PDB file of C-alpha atoms and ligand atoms in Angstrom:
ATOM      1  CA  UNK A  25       0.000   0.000   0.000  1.00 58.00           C
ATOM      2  CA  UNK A  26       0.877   3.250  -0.980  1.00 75.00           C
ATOM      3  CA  UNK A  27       2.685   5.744   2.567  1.00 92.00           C
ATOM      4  CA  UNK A  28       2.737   8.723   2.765  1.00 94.00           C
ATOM      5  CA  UNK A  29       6.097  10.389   5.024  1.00 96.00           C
ATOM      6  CA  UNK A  30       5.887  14.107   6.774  1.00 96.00           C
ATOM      7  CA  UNK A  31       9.442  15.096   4.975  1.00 96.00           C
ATOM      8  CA  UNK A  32       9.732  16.851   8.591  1.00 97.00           C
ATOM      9  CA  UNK A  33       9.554  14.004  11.378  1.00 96.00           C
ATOM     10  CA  UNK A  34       9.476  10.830   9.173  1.00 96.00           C
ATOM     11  CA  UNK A  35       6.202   9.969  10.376  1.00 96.00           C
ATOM     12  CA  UNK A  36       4.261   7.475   7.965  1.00 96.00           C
ATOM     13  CA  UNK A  37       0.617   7.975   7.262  1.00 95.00           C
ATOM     14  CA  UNK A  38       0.306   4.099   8.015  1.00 94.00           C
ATOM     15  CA  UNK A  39       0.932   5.093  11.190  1.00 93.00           C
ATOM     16  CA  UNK A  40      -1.271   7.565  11.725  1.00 89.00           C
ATOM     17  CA  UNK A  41      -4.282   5.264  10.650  1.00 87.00           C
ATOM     18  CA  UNK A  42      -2.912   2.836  14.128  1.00 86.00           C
ATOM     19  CA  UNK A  43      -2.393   5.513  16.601  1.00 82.00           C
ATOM     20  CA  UNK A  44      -4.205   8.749  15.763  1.00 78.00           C
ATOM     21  CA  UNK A  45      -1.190  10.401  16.414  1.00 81.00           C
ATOM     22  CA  UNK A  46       0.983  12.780  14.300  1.00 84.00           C
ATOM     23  CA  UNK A  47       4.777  13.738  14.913  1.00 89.00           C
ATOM     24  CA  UNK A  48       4.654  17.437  14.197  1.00 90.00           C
ATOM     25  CA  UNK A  49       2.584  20.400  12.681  1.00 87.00           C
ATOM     26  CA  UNK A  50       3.788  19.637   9.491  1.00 92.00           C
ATOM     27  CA  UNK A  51       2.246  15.889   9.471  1.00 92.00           C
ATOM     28  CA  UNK A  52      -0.991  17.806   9.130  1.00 89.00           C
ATOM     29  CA  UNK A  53       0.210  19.689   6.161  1.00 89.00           C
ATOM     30  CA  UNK A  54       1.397  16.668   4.592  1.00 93.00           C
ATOM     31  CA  UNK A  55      -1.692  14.143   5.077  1.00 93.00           C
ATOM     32  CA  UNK A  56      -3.949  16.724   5.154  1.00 92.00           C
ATOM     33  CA  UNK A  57      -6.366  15.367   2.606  1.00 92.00           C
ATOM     34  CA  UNK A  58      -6.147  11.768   4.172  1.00 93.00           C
ATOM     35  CA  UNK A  59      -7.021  12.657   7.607  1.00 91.00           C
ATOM     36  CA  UNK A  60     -10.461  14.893   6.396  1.00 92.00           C
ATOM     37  CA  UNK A  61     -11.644  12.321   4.209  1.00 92.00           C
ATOM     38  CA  UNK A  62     -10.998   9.755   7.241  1.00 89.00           C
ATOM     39  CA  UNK A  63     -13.119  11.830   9.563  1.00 90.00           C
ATOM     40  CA  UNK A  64     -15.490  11.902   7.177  1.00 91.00           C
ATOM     41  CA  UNK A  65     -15.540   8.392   7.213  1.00 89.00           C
ATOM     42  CA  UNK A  66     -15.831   8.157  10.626  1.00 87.00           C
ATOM     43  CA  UNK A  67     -18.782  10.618  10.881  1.00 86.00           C
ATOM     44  CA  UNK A  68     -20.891   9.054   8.516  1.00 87.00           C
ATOM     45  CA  UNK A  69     -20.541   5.580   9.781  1.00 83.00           C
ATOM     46  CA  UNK A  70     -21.528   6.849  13.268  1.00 81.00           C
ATOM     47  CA  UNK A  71     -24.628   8.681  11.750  1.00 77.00           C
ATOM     48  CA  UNK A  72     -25.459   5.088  10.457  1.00 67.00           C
ATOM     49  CA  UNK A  73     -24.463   3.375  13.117  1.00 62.00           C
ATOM     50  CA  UNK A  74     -28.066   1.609  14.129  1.00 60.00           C
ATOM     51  CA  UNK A  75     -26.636   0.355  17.001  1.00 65.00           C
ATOM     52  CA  UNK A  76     -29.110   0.252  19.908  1.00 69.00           C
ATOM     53  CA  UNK A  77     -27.782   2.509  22.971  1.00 73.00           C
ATOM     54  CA  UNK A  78     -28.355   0.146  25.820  1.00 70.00           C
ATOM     55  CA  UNK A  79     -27.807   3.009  28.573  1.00 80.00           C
ATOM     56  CA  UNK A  80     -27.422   6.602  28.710  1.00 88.00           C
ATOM     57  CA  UNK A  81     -23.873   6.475  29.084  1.00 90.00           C
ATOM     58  CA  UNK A  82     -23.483   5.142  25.812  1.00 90.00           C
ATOM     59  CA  UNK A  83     -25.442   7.878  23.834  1.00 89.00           C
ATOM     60  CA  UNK A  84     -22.873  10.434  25.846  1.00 92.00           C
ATOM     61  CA  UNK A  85     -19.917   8.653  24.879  1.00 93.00           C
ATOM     62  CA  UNK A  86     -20.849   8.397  21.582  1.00 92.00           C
ATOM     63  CA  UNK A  87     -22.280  11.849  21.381  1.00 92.00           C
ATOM     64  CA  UNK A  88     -19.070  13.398  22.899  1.00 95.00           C
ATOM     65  CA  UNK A  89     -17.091  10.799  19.805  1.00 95.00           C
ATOM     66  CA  UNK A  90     -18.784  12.662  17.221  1.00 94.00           C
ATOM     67  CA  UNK A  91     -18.141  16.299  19.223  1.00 96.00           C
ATOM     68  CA  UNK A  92     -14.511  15.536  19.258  1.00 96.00           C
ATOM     69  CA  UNK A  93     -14.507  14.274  15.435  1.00 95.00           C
ATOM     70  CA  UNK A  94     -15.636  17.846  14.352  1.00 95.00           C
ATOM     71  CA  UNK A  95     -13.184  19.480  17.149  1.00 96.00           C
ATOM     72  CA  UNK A  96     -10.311  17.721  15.140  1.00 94.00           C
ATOM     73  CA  UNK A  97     -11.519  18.629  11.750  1.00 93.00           C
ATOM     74  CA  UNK A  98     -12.039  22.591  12.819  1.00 94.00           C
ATOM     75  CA  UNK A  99      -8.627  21.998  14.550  1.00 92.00           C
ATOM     76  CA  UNK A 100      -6.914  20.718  11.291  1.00 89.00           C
ATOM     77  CA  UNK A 101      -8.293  23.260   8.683  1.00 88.00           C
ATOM     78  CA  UNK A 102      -7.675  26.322  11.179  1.00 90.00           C
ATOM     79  CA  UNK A 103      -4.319  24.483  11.682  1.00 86.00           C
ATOM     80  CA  UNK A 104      -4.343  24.644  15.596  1.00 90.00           C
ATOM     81  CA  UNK A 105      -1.660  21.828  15.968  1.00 84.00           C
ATOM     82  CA  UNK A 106      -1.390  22.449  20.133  1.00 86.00           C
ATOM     83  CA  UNK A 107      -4.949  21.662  20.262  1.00 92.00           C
ATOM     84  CA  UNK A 108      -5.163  18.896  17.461  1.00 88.00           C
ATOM     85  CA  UNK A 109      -2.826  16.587  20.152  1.00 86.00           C
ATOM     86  CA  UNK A 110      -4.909  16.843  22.942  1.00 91.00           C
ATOM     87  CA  UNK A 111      -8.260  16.203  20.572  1.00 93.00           C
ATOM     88  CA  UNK A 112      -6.322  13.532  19.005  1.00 89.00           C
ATOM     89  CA  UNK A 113      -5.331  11.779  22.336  1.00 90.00           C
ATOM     90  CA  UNK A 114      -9.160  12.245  23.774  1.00 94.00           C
ATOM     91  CA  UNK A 115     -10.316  10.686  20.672  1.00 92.00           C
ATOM     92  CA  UNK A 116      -8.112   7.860  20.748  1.00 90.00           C
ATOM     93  CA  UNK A 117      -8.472   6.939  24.309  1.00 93.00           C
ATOM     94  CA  UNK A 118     -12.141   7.846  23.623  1.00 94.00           C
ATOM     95  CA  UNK A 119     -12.005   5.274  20.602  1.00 92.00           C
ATOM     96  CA  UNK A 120     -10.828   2.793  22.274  1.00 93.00           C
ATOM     97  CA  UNK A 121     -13.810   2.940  25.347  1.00 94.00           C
ATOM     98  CA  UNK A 122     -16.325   2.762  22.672  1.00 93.00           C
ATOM     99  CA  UNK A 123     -15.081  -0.634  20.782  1.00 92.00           C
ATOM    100  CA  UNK A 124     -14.796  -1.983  24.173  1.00 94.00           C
ATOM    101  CA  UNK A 125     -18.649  -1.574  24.608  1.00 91.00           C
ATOM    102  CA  UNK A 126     -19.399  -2.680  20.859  1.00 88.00           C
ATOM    103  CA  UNK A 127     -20.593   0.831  19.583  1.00 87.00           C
ATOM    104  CA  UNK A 128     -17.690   1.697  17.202  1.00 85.00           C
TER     105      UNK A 128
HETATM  106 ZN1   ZN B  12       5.724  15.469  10.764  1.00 84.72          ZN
END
């Protein structure tokens, strides 16, 4: 499969896609295009999810998910890289709550 590399940090795209996380502003530059049209992705699948909430907390988890997924988008075309790690790192740990309880 095709990788993309920040020229800056050596960070790989393929990398990205595992963690979330990027090495530095420039990363964001660079994959720019990849990470919108992941969110994207991401936003529409949780639109269709279908997935019966069981609880509350569920519907806030997942409601707070799709929050954060705009946050990072906002945060990437305004270029706000200090904020884009701390969305990223919510959303990840965030991410990884919500396969534990089936919804993602
Ligand atoms: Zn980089």
């Amino acid at each position: 499969m095709y990788d993309k590399v920040c020229e800056k940090c050596g960070t790989r795209l393929s990398s990205y896609y595992q963690t979330g996380m990027l090495g530095c502003p420039e990363c964001y530059n660079a994959f720019r295009m990849e990470i919108l049209s992941t969110l994207k992705d991401i936003q529409r699948s949780t639109e269709h999810t279908g997935k019966k909430l069981s609880n509350g907390l569920d519907k806030e988890l997942l409601d707070e998910y799709k929050r954060l997924l705009k946050e990072k988008e906002l945060a990437i075309m305004e270029g706000r890289f200090s904020d884009l790690r701390e969305i990223s790192a919510n959303l990840f740990d965030l991410t990884e709550e919500l396969k534990r309880r089936g919804l993602i």
